[in-house]
XYZ file of C-alpha atoms in Angstrom:
762
model
C -41.598 2.911 21.236
C -38.162 1.315 19.113
C -39.815 1.943 15.727
C -39.120 -1.841 15.753
C -42.319 -2.787 17.451
C -44.643 -0.522 15.084
C -42.578 -2.416 12.092
C -43.212 -5.438 13.948
C -47.020 -4.946 14.269
C -46.394 -3.047 10.166
C -44.680 -6.614 8.633
C -46.944 -9.363 10.593
C -49.462 -8.100 9.081
C -47.914 -7.519 5.578
C -46.756 -10.976 5.703
C -50.577 -12.453 6.505
C -51.504 -10.890 3.362
C -48.813 -12.507 0.909
C -48.447 -16.203 2.912
C -51.328 -18.535 1.670
C -54.530 -18.096 4.396
C -56.686 -20.574 6.545
C -59.317 -21.781 4.977
C -63.014 -20.488 6.483
C -64.917 -23.979 7.082
C -68.206 -23.453 4.603
C -66.400 -21.059 2.319
C -66.715 -20.589 -1.180
C -64.746 -23.340 -3.533
C -62.157 -20.883 -5.165
C -61.975 -19.860 -1.183
C -61.030 -23.356 0.002
C -57.774 -24.166 -2.295
C -55.411 -25.311 -0.133
C -52.519 -23.532 0.900
C -49.567 -25.928 -1.372
C -52.063 -25.413 -4.591
C -52.247 -21.022 -3.486
C -48.318 -20.709 -3.414
C -48.054 -23.212 -6.337
C -49.851 -20.369 -7.697
C -48.495 -17.600 -7.164
C -44.988 -18.945 -7.536
C -46.318 -19.841 -11.599
C -47.465 -16.459 -11.755
C -43.907 -15.283 -10.884
C -41.975 -17.312 -13.640
C -45.230 -16.170 -15.877
C -44.601 -12.572 -15.376
C -40.579 -13.182 -15.722
C -40.516 -14.956 -18.902
C -43.100 -11.866 -20.695
C -45.887 -13.861 -21.230
C -48.561 -12.474 -19.103
C -51.043 -10.253 -20.135
C -50.503 -5.966 -19.849
C -47.173 -3.869 -20.753
C -43.620 -5.619 -19.657
C -44.200 -2.771 -16.904
C -46.602 -4.315 -15.345
C -45.538 -7.975 -15.912
C -42.052 -6.800 -14.115
C -44.242 -4.719 -11.152
C -45.885 -7.876 -10.833
C -43.232 -10.111 -11.194
C -41.206 -8.088 -8.431
C -44.049 -7.827 -5.778
C -45.010 -11.812 -5.819
C -41.512 -11.665 -5.579
C -41.192 -9.628 -2.604
C -44.421 -11.262 -0.536
C -42.225 -15.122 -1.557
C -39.361 -13.706 0.454
C -40.748 -11.474 3.501
C -38.159 -9.479 2.998
C -39.579 -6.627 4.531
C -37.498 -4.824 7.227
C -39.788 -2.347 8.639
C -40.765 -0.954 5.718
C -40.874 -2.329 2.165
C -37.465 -3.229 1.048
C -37.741 -1.960 -2.139
C -33.796 -2.233 -3.627
C -34.251 -5.521 -2.905
C -37.886 -5.216 -5.239
C -36.388 -3.767 -7.950
C -33.303 -5.910 -8.418
C -36.054 -8.997 -8.894
C -38.133 -6.913 -11.021
C -34.650 -5.735 -12.902
C -33.705 -9.547 -13.194
C -37.412 -11.659 -13.732
C -37.509 -9.030 -16.931
C -33.651 -9.031 -17.804
C -33.489 -13.352 -17.540
C -36.920 -14.205 -17.784
C -37.221 -14.989 -21.346
C -33.710 -16.900 -21.284
C -34.129 -19.087 -17.978
C -38.026 -19.564 -17.139
C -39.071 -20.385 -20.495
C -42.075 -22.168 -19.475
C -45.243 -21.584 -16.883
C -44.908 -24.248 -14.977
C -45.201 -25.562 -11.179
C -42.466 -28.136 -10.392
C -39.616 -27.955 -8.660
C -37.567 -27.203 -10.767
C -39.709 -23.919 -11.343
C -39.385 -22.768 -8.036
C -35.464 -24.144 -7.318
C -35.191 -20.940 -10.296
C -37.160 -18.534 -8.702
C -34.698 -19.667 -5.547
C -31.935 -18.577 -7.573
C -33.501 -15.592 -9.275
C -34.294 -13.797 -5.600
C -30.669 -14.812 -4.572
C -29.623 -13.064 -7.567
C -31.852 -9.853 -6.142
C -30.341 -10.338 -2.553
C -26.809 -10.019 -4.262
C -27.873 -7.150 -6.723
C -29.499 -5.117 -3.621
C -26.462 -5.140 -1.099
C -23.439 -5.287 -4.116
C -25.349 -2.222 -4.902
C -24.674 -0.980 -1.237
C -21.695 -2.072 -0.751
C -20.545 -0.302 -3.872
C -21.916 2.749 -3.022
C -19.951 2.586 0.629
C -16.801 2.008 -0.454
C -17.319 4.514 -3.521
C -17.697 7.011 -0.906
C -14.749 6.496 1.436
C -12.674 6.866 -1.473
C -14.240 10.633 -2.491
C -13.822 11.474 0.330
C -10.584 10.284 1.272
C -9.218 11.213 -2.205
C -10.958 15.362 -1.502
C -9.227 15.257 1.510
C -5.420 14.755 0.273
C -5.957 16.096 -2.942
C -7.997 19.704 -2.370
C -8.259 20.211 1.365
C -5.936 22.644 3.354
C -3.551 21.332 6.004
C -4.980 24.170 8.285
C -8.472 22.103 7.889
C -7.112 18.686 8.438
C -5.888 20.271 11.610
C -8.837 21.613 12.758
C -11.136 18.216 11.487
C -8.774 16.077 13.630
C -7.993 13.918 9.705
C -4.619 14.118 9.641
C -1.262 14.895 11.710
C 1.743 16.876 10.553
C 5.833 17.669 11.259
C 6.164 13.592 13.208
C 9.201 12.166 13.506
C 9.264 8.111 14.026
C 11.334 5.991 15.775
C 11.550 1.921 15.525
C 9.514 0.990 18.928
C 9.379 -2.919 18.127
C 7.688 -5.173 16.907
C 4.304 -6.741 17.264
C 5.378 -10.713 15.552
C 6.208 -10.065 11.539
C 4.867 -6.215 12.117
C 7.591 -3.337 13.078
C 6.109 -0.818 15.369
C 6.910 2.873 14.684
C 6.082 5.510 17.363
C 5.215 8.924 15.959
C 5.787 11.906 18.379
C 5.977 16.111 17.343
C 9.186 16.889 16.442
C 9.868 19.088 19.890
C 10.623 16.961 22.506
C 6.921 15.952 25.357
C 5.002 18.752 22.722
C 1.480 17.226 22.621
C -0.492 16.326 19.220
C -2.828 18.301 18.216
C -6.687 16.608 18.526
C -7.205 14.103 16.016
C -9.913 11.523 15.086
C -7.628 8.624 14.599
C -7.631 5.566 17.083
C -6.417 1.848 17.774
C -7.631 -0.225 14.118
C -7.689 2.977 11.907
C -5.773 2.686 8.540
C -3.845 5.672 7.767
C -1.261 7.273 5.105
C 2.539 7.825 5.959
C 4.229 10.582 3.651
C 6.824 12.286 3.822
C 5.808 14.622 0.291
C 2.144 15.517 -0.448
C 0.087 12.024 -0.003
C 0.023 8.858 -3.019
C 3.341 10.704 -3.696
C 5.332 7.248 -1.948
C 2.774 6.968 0.500
C 3.468 4.402 3.008
C 0.547 1.988 4.301
C -0.122 1.525 8.122
C -2.360 0.518 11.256
C -2.858 2.023 14.398
C -1.878 0.423 17.419
C -2.375 2.761 20.075
C -1.948 6.427 20.715
C -1.685 9.114 23.475
C -1.598 13.121 23.943
C 2.028 12.989 23.264
C 2.383 9.790 21.092
C 0.747 7.161 18.396
C 2.692 4.165 17.347
C 1.559 2.442 14.002
C 2.740 -1.093 12.593
C 3.673 -1.529 9.110
C 4.528 -4.411 7.548
C 8.157 -5.870 7.539
C 8.873 -4.712 3.484
C 7.602 -0.547 4.506
C 9.330 -0.566 7.828
C 13.214 0.089 5.982
C 11.659 3.179 4.365
C 10.502 5.503 8.042
C 13.049 6.785 9.271
C 13.811 10.107 10.507
C 11.340 13.319 9.575
C 9.174 15.249 9.311
C 6.110 12.889 8.724
C 2.529 13.301 8.171
C -0.194 10.510 8.653
C -3.767 10.796 6.632
C -6.373 8.795 7.683
C -7.698 6.007 5.077
C -10.328 4.322 3.660
C -10.260 0.327 3.754
C -10.865 -1.965 1.125
C -10.543 -4.497 2.651
C -13.660 -4.878 4.405
C -15.395 -4.672 1.121
C -14.524 -7.046 -0.909
C -14.628 -9.602 1.540
C -18.358 -8.012 1.623
C -18.528 -8.089 -2.098
C -17.212 -12.733 -1.786
C -19.360 -13.211 0.483
C -22.883 -12.276 -1.698
C -21.157 -14.025 -4.361
C -21.073 -17.373 -2.390
C -24.772 -16.872 -0.894
C -26.133 -16.201 -4.564
C -24.224 -19.085 -6.411
C -25.907 -22.755 -6.149
C -23.629 -25.632 -4.457
C -24.203 -28.647 -5.086
C -21.877 -29.944 -2.337
C -23.427 -28.194 0.709
C -25.078 -30.723 3.111
C -28.643 -29.857 4.013
C -28.320 -28.395 7.467
C -26.646 -26.026 4.933
C -28.845 -25.858 2.781
C -31.615 -25.378 5.477
C -29.326 -22.183 7.380
C -28.823 -20.142 4.001
C -32.622 -20.674 3.185
C -33.941 -19.670 7.037
C -31.560 -16.640 6.731
C -32.890 -15.265 3.313
C -36.414 -15.844 3.884
C -36.866 -18.403 1.428
C -36.991 -21.546 -0.226
C -38.530 -23.318 2.591
C -40.452 -26.659 3.036
C -43.240 -27.442 1.766
C -45.748 -26.163 5.310
C -43.087 -24.128 7.357
C -42.907 -20.660 7.669
C -40.094 -18.480 9.000
C -40.216 -19.238 12.385
C -41.023 -22.499 12.328
C -38.105 -23.463 9.571
C -35.926 -21.235 12.415
C -36.570 -24.017 14.977
C -35.763 -27.258 12.980
C -33.205 -28.949 14.566
C -29.377 -28.560 13.434
C -28.011 -32.541 12.121
C -26.499 -32.669 15.486
C -29.586 -32.769 16.920
C -31.679 -34.996 15.443
C -33.039 -39.294 16.076
C -30.551 -40.576 18.747
C -28.178 -37.275 18.713
C -30.597 -35.457 20.518
C -30.278 -37.479 23.934
C -26.247 -38.496 23.173
C -25.531 -34.710 22.287
C -28.332 -32.287 23.753
C -29.057 -33.975 27.050
C -25.487 -33.175 28.438
C -25.702 -30.194 27.230
C -28.724 -29.468 29.103
C -27.435 -30.772 32.451
C -24.544 -28.589 31.603
C -26.912 -25.509 31.536
C -28.792 -26.699 34.670
C -25.468 -26.985 36.754
C -24.618 -23.011 35.454
C -27.981 -21.963 36.634
C -28.095 -23.539 39.857
C -25.378 -21.805 40.485
C -26.883 -19.189 39.911
C -24.978 -17.560 37.289
C -27.638 -17.312 34.919
C -30.975 -15.439 35.484
C -34.073 -17.166 34.243
C -34.439 -14.789 30.557
C -30.617 -15.587 29.935
C -31.737 -20.007 30.597
C -34.168 -20.211 28.835
C -32.293 -18.277 25.809
C -29.738 -20.688 25.658
C -31.629 -23.636 26.452
C -33.431 -22.704 22.701
C -30.634 -21.625 20.910
C -28.786 -25.093 21.356
C -31.447 -27.100 19.240
C -32.247 -24.626 16.690
C -30.995 -24.049 13.365
C -31.524 -20.247 14.277
C -31.729 -18.167 16.940
C -32.366 -14.726 17.998
C -31.508 -13.234 20.926
C -32.542 -8.991 22.076
C -30.313 -8.001 24.781
C -31.485 -4.457 26.157
C -28.623 -2.270 27.467
C -26.771 -3.917 30.675
C -28.664 -7.167 30.645
C -24.921 -9.584 29.687
C -25.436 -10.413 26.713
C -22.037 -11.280 25.949
C -21.864 -12.774 29.469
C -24.472 -15.000 28.735
C -23.174 -15.551 25.087
C -19.724 -16.739 26.252
C -22.210 -18.952 28.932
C -24.174 -20.195 25.599
C -20.411 -21.059 23.967
C -18.650 -22.702 27.301
C -22.292 -25.272 26.588
C -22.049 -25.392 23.209
C -18.148 -26.745 23.076
C -18.975 -29.898 24.699
C -21.918 -30.990 21.817
C -19.560 -30.166 18.603
C -15.418 -31.358 17.873
C -12.962 -28.566 18.428
C -12.826 -26.435 16.016
C -16.139 -26.212 14.653
C -17.744 -22.972 15.983
C -16.899 -19.547 15.229
C -17.886 -16.529 17.036
C -17.909 -13.345 15.493
C -18.531 -9.525 15.751
C -19.302 -6.082 14.479
C -16.345 -4.718 15.836
C -12.900 -5.849 17.554
C -13.590 -4.234 20.490
C -17.003 -6.476 21.031
C -14.892 -9.530 19.930
C -12.681 -9.076 22.721
C -14.726 -8.476 25.138
C -16.395 -11.713 24.195
C -12.664 -13.349 24.206
C -12.111 -11.949 27.523
C -15.855 -13.518 28.624
C -14.636 -16.823 27.495
C -11.294 -16.515 28.813
C -12.748 -16.602 32.194
C -15.021 -19.497 31.970
C -11.966 -21.453 30.609
C -12.833 -22.021 27.348
C -10.112 -21.936 24.482
C -9.821 -19.256 22.226
C -8.137 -18.722 19.079
C -8.663 -14.695 17.971
C -8.067 -14.376 14.492
C -7.726 -10.986 12.840
C -4.717 -8.940 12.881
C -2.864 -8.626 16.015
C -2.607 -4.833 16.248
C -6.220 -4.301 16.000
C -6.192 -6.839 18.973
C -6.654 -5.561 22.924
C -2.724 -5.862 24.357
C -4.084 -8.148 27.227
C -5.274 -10.547 24.478
C -3.052 -11.209 22.286
C -1.105 -13.944 23.786
C -4.265 -15.966 21.696
C -3.774 -14.354 19.021
C -3.151 -16.897 15.547
C -0.012 -15.602 14.797
C 0.902 -16.033 18.603
C -0.622 -19.495 19.552
C 1.714 -20.550 15.833
C 4.605 -19.244 17.285
C 3.856 -21.804 20.549
C 3.617 -24.857 18.272
C 6.582 -27.277 17.397
C 6.026 -26.746 13.734
C 5.522 -22.746 13.942
C 8.457 -22.305 16.030
C 10.807 -24.511 12.888
C 8.889 -22.558 10.150
C 10.581 -19.045 12.363
C 13.499 -20.184 12.193
C 13.776 -21.441 8.587
C 12.276 -17.779 8.244
C 15.199 -16.397 10.035
C 17.730 -18.784 8.075
C 15.950 -17.892 4.881
C 16.953 -14.380 5.740
C 20.345 -14.633 5.650
C 20.984 -16.947 2.506
C 20.741 -15.992 -0.922
C 19.511 -17.867 -4.252
C 18.260 -21.398 -4.480
C 18.998 -22.022 -0.790
C 17.211 -19.502 1.070
C 13.993 -19.988 -1.446
C 13.879 -23.505 -0.088
C 14.304 -22.634 3.157
C 11.199 -20.201 2.689
C 9.009 -22.266 1.161
C 9.425 -24.938 3.994
C 8.858 -22.654 6.516
C 5.550 -21.829 4.914
C 4.160 -25.607 4.436
C 5.490 -25.327 8.442
C 3.293 -22.309 9.040
C 0.367 -23.504 6.898
C 0.672 -27.193 9.401
C 0.923 -25.241 12.625
C -1.701 -22.495 11.508
C -4.181 -25.773 10.675
C -3.014 -27.265 13.939
C -3.808 -24.579 16.115
C -7.387 -23.809 14.944
C -8.501 -27.168 15.046
C -7.706 -27.041 18.536
C -9.824 -24.034 19.136
C -13.264 -24.744 20.899
C -13.789 -21.989 19.810
C -12.456 -19.205 17.058
C -12.878 -15.539 17.309
C -13.406 -13.016 14.717
C -15.092 -10.113 13.568
C -17.519 -10.405 10.568
C -14.931 -9.022 8.047
C -12.242 -10.810 9.976
C -13.614 -14.074 9.300
C -12.669 -13.487 5.303
C -9.096 -14.077 6.609
C -6.997 -16.323 4.256
C -6.151 -18.227 6.307
C -10.015 -19.240 7.573
C -10.130 -20.453 3.874
C -11.308 -23.845 2.972
C -11.951 -24.478 7.236
C -15.838 -25.251 7.801
C -17.489 -24.103 11.697
C -20.774 -25.534 12.518
C -22.047 -22.941 14.668
C -22.026 -19.343 14.167
C -22.496 -17.118 16.506
C -22.579 -13.075 16.000
C -22.416 -10.942 18.697
C -23.528 -6.913 18.245
C -25.881 -8.807 14.888
C -27.921 -5.775 15.003
C -24.806 -3.757 13.944
C -23.294 -5.653 11.265
C -23.990 -5.359 7.796
C -25.782 -8.167 5.439
C -22.858 -8.631 3.494
C -19.998 -8.400 6.855
C -23.050 -11.187 8.967
C -22.440 -13.274 5.694
C -19.203 -13.924 5.678
C -18.433 -16.388 8.913
C -22.103 -17.652 8.596
C -21.177 -19.217 5.015
C -18.267 -21.078 6.187
C -20.035 -24.204 6.680
C -21.954 -23.362 9.090
C -25.669 -25.541 9.648
C -26.738 -23.517 12.835
C -26.625 -19.917 14.344
C -27.260 -17.322 17.025
C -27.442 -14.107 16.202
C -27.149 -11.183 19.730
C -28.390 -8.010 18.985
C -30.943 -4.941 19.595
C -32.559 -3.139 17.020
C -33.740 -0.314 19.063
C -30.303 0.402 19.686
C -27.656 1.830 16.498
C -27.936 0.445 13.348
C -24.601 -0.580 11.328
C -22.707 2.876 10.454
C -23.607 3.712 6.989
C -22.022 7.460 5.398
C -22.949 7.023 1.720
C -26.992 8.416 1.185
C -27.375 5.734 -1.906
C -25.644 2.709 -0.139
C -28.522 3.935 2.945
C -30.644 3.907 0.251
C -29.621 0.020 -0.795
C -30.754 -1.033 3.189
C -27.191 -1.419 3.827
C -28.351 0.515 7.241
C -30.887 -2.440 7.904
C -29.047 -5.682 9.789
C -29.704 -9.418 8.655
C -30.891 -9.140 11.897
C -33.325 -6.636 11.874
C -34.787 -7.870 9.103
C -35.160 -11.434 10.283
C -36.581 -9.802 13.310
C -39.193 -8.091 11.147
C -40.113 -10.655 8.888
C -41.828 -13.079 12.180
C -38.543 -14.345 13.677
C -39.235 -13.419 17.684
C -35.791 -12.553 18.919
C -36.101 -14.387 22.468
C -35.550 -11.045 25.189
C -32.810 -10.865 28.074
C -34.912 -8.673 30.332
C -33.037 -8.166 33.770
C -30.378 -4.986 33.894
C -27.674 -5.507 35.524
C -25.992 -1.618 35.203
C -28.194 1.437 35.659
C -30.160 2.311 38.190
C -33.507 2.215 38.377
C -34.589 5.420 37.676
C -32.013 5.917 35.055
C -33.670 2.624 33.452
C -37.295 3.665 33.875
C -37.476 5.564 30.972
C -35.933 2.987 28.099
C -37.995 0.509 29.416
C -41.211 1.668 29.326
C -40.867 3.365 26.323
C -38.663 1.235 24.159
C -39.169 -1.987 25.463
C -42.401 -1.934 26.720
C -41.800 -1.936 30.494
C -40.539 -5.501 29.923
C -36.716 -4.646 31.205
C -36.568 -5.287 35.183
C -34.256 -3.646 36.669
C -31.960 -5.874 39.532
C -29.874 -3.045 41.394
C -31.743 -1.379 43.912
C -30.972 2.695 44.577
C -28.616 2.018 47.257
C -26.440 -0.300 44.983
C -26.489 2.888 42.956
C -25.418 6.167 45.005
C -26.334 9.132 43.237
C -22.340 10.893 42.709
C -21.386 13.966 44.951
C -20.883 17.070 43.878
C -23.967 17.743 41.515
C -27.105 19.800 43.034
C -29.821 16.181 41.937
C -33.007 17.536 41.674
C -33.703 14.462 43.906
C -31.221 12.435 45.077
C -33.143 9.116 45.206
C -33.070 9.502 41.097
C -29.557 10.448 40.226
C -31.298 11.658 36.851
C -31.197 15.609 35.594
C -31.927 17.944 32.717
C -30.411 21.240 32.424
C -31.435 23.869 30.704
C -28.643 25.327 28.245
C -29.816 28.351 25.677
C -26.447 28.831 24.048
C -27.143 28.589 19.922
C -25.691 25.689 17.951
C -22.892 26.402 15.146
C -21.438 24.529 12.221
C -18.094 23.410 11.702
C -16.615 22.422 8.574
C -18.457 22.837 5.729
C -21.374 21.688 4.496
C -22.119 19.260 1.454
C -18.499 17.990 1.707
C -17.906 14.789 0.142
C -16.031 14.278 3.020
C -18.613 14.726 5.210
C -17.103 17.004 7.944
C -19.017 19.286 8.474
C -21.238 19.300 11.949
C -22.292 20.661 14.672
C -21.005 22.200 17.992
C -22.012 24.468 21.048
C -19.627 26.200 23.095
C -22.063 27.082 26.006
C -22.723 23.825 26.026
C -19.175 22.565 26.404
C -18.839 25.176 28.833
C -21.740 23.518 31.184
C -20.156 20.226 30.604
C -16.910 20.907 32.190
C -17.939 22.984 35.091
C -20.259 20.204 35.917
C -17.454 17.315 35.311
C -14.706 19.403 37.845
C -17.167 19.686 39.998
C -17.949 15.871 40.523
C -14.207 14.999 39.959
C -13.772 17.337 43.161
C -16.220 15.989 45.395
C -16.676 12.498 44.752
C -13.578 10.100 45.607
C -14.557 7.567 42.784
C -14.846 9.503 40.317
C -11.519 11.849 41.174
C -9.491 11.022 38.205
C -12.096 10.919 35.776
C -12.417 7.455 34.093
C -15.806 7.261 36.007
C -17.125 9.394 33.802
C -17.747 9.510 30.069
C -19.061 12.225 28.643
C -20.767 11.855 24.931
C -22.448 13.627 22.539
C -24.014 13.314 19.007
C -21.726 15.311 16.864
C -17.893 15.101 16.668
C -17.328 19.209 16.457
C -19.004 18.964 19.927
C -16.553 16.336 20.515
C -13.600 18.198 19.577
C -15.224 20.968 21.421
C -15.402 19.350 24.715
C -12.027 17.861 24.456
C -10.936 21.489 24.284
C -13.095 22.887 27.152
C -11.759 19.859 29.416
C -8.208 20.428 29.209
C -8.076 22.852 31.611
C -9.510 20.280 34.698
C -7.446 20.002 37.106
C -7.482 17.245 39.814
C -6.549 16.577 42.888
C -3.569 14.939 41.479
C -2.486 17.469 38.725
C -3.768 17.885 35.393
C -6.167 15.357 34.054
C -4.273 11.989 33.707
C -3.670 11.561 29.406
C -7.414 9.190 28.492
C -8.937 9.440 31.334
C -12.069 11.126 31.047
C -13.191 9.500 27.588
C -15.412 12.175 25.540
C -16.556 10.256 22.680
C -20.587 10.158 20.024
C -23.595 8.819 21.278
C -22.367 6.298 18.681
C -18.727 5.810 19.532
C -20.062 4.961 22.971
C -22.797 1.539 22.176
C -21.355 -0.882 24.336
C -19.951 0.934 26.803
C -21.177 2.496 30.886
C -19.788 4.418 32.494
C -20.512 5.462 36.425
C -21.507 8.560 35.688
C -22.881 10.022 31.798
C -22.866 13.995 30.950
C -24.614 14.174 27.627
C -24.680 17.231 25.347
C -27.297 17.810 23.412
C -25.919 20.762 21.058
C -28.956 21.169 18.967
C -30.215 24.626 19.328
C -31.762 26.796 17.234
C -35.144 28.791 15.707
C -36.186 26.391 13.503
C -35.936 23.569 16.379
C -34.568 21.346 14.015
C -33.433 18.484 16.198
C -31.104 16.636 13.074
C -30.337 12.852 13.606
C -31.163 12.924 17.512
C -34.697 12.439 15.999
C -33.372 8.555 15.731
C -34.771 7.168 19.383
C -32.316 4.471 19.112
C -29.507 7.046 19.431
C -31.741 8.531 21.905
C -31.949 4.905 23.844
C -27.943 5.022 23.596
C -27.204 7.728 25.273
C -30.076 7.803 28.546
C -28.332 3.737 29.135
C -25.279 4.390 29.391
C -24.735 5.374 33.098
C -24.372 3.272 36.576
C -24.999 5.495 38.553
C -25.615 9.214 37.173
C -27.614 10.760 34.190
C -27.235 14.481 33.074
C -27.980 15.658 29.879
C -27.791 19.101 29.415
C -29.350 20.640 25.930
C -32.185 23.677 25.294
C -35.894 21.716 25.641
C -37.574 23.814 23.476
C -35.574 22.797 20.511
C -35.756 19.051 21.790
C -38.950 19.045 22.275
C -39.848 19.441 18.420
C -38.756 15.619 18.190
C -42.094 13.286 19.689
C -39.131 10.786 21.309
C -37.447 13.643 22.860
C -40.432 15.698 23.997
C -41.457 12.347 25.722
C -38.494 12.382 27.841
C -38.526 15.897 28.496
C -42.353 15.382 29.653
C -40.906 12.762 32.022
C -37.900 14.832 33.288
C -40.145 17.269 34.013
C -43.502 15.067 35.526
C -40.309 13.037 38.201
C -39.049 16.981 38.695
C -35.793 16.154 37.591
C -35.586 19.311 35.475
C -32.599 21.582 36.569
């Protein structure tokens, strides 16, 4: 079972203890205190504990304050949020005497309490963000200063001896194509991908280094975008490219945490209501978190409910009548149209992005243009949503660096649309003129161009049905001061809480979060950041605090046999399958134990080996298994040779938990020959499980890697990773591993027992 189900049970029990209880009939006077008076006493006790006047030592007062703060806010995320508790304790002890001088039970005291809790929230998450950035910087600097060239190449973190050629422009950026000095020579395997920030240098990195962003790459070249001011410095070669750390995201997260923690008198009642629901504190008297989240936003109150919601519900009814949505999808949309905060849980293959696109297509009719922002944790997820919205005729403006946007969607980027606007065209002409002029004339032309560009930007954003960006991309300076009344977050369970706050704080009065806490959480590399609960998304925290997500319960991806175990184990059997076995015939070229159930476990006894150096700050140490890699190559080549739908390799995904095994697999798979010759560049994808979340393929071949005497499974013990691995395939799933080692983990043991019972082992 998904860990969150147990967490929800735990949290509900803890919350029930923390919240005022309904008095029992015939109880004592003491037990029959009203819920309101009991809560007032609880708040007053917390204030007193912070003021330093409670009985006992300062330490016990702090502990009491922390416990009461924890109970009051209900910020449980499957287990007690220790960093939040400690931050609340510290703030109450440090600031209590100055800010909370008297024991009181009025509105002012509650406001002070709420402010302390906001400060604790900021302190806890800032610690996580700082730890994560520090880890990234240390890892980058260690690589640049201490690692040998050989090691950097082996880990795929640097490329050497490249030549550079101009390759055009992308709006204001300049594109360069980097390739090996010897024409036609393939580039070494590397870990750089679209959107990554890299350092370009001809000497030692750090000495006259330039910064760029990866546009795309093939086996023989990589295209990199640089600023117009950087471009003149790139000529010839040899060049070195190093993967580098990103500081912009961290800074925008810090700004969001600061904004969330500060009193802002100019906020509307609707904005205040959403913020309090997001925190889980300061809620209206008599309302718990689920009740507060169900309150209607301002545009759905009173007469507006008839004039705005009624047409929206009518539009939804037409979509349902046309068979474009199933029952659970329709119910999810209907609920989200009239609530302050809604959570959707979208298990694998349930069409969550498509459902979200339909919701936005309906919701745009309720609000003026330029009032909706839709975000996701990754650029790929944003692009998927933009594609779905475009198919429904929704006018989307994609905000973000164009280099990180899919090429087919760059026409809907803010940059492209600004250039099409009359003011934007005039600005471009003035910029060209300014570049030719000197002195005052050139400066005036440039300033005029800037003003016209700002005018065009504002007009384009205001014309949008939906503005789309990544979560941190919503902190783009061009969106500063822009208000969005509705915010939708796709991949919400994969976004760290500070990143989710970036779009949510842009004037929003209502929000919809779509995610699945039974799949992988946000990626966090720092152990300190993990201790600070940064790996717990806002989606998961709110779900654990009592907000029950609406479940999208029909999956359209997997053969029913592939979906059977994940449905029963991770979703309590609630996930139903739409495809029939006839819709998903077993791929040819593999001896399936049962042809009508295209799932197989292939036993491998080859030992794992360690790559890199254990204990490195850069976390380059990983694992590989050569025996499994050879088995994978054999299986993949047979599938490609026998199944006409798989001959190019594009329908096959090879996944593994470890980056070291990704390198090993790619090396083994390079020798595969297709009917048309060598395997086409990039046709067969080999990725980590974490890098494949949200993706699907006709066939998935999964290499588990772990095989050791101690039966250690490492982070394979995270059942969410297993859930993702088992739910990527449409027609066939092949898992290669050592059953003896894997069975040491309770969930893996359940899967292996299921495979054995169903007769699917080889």
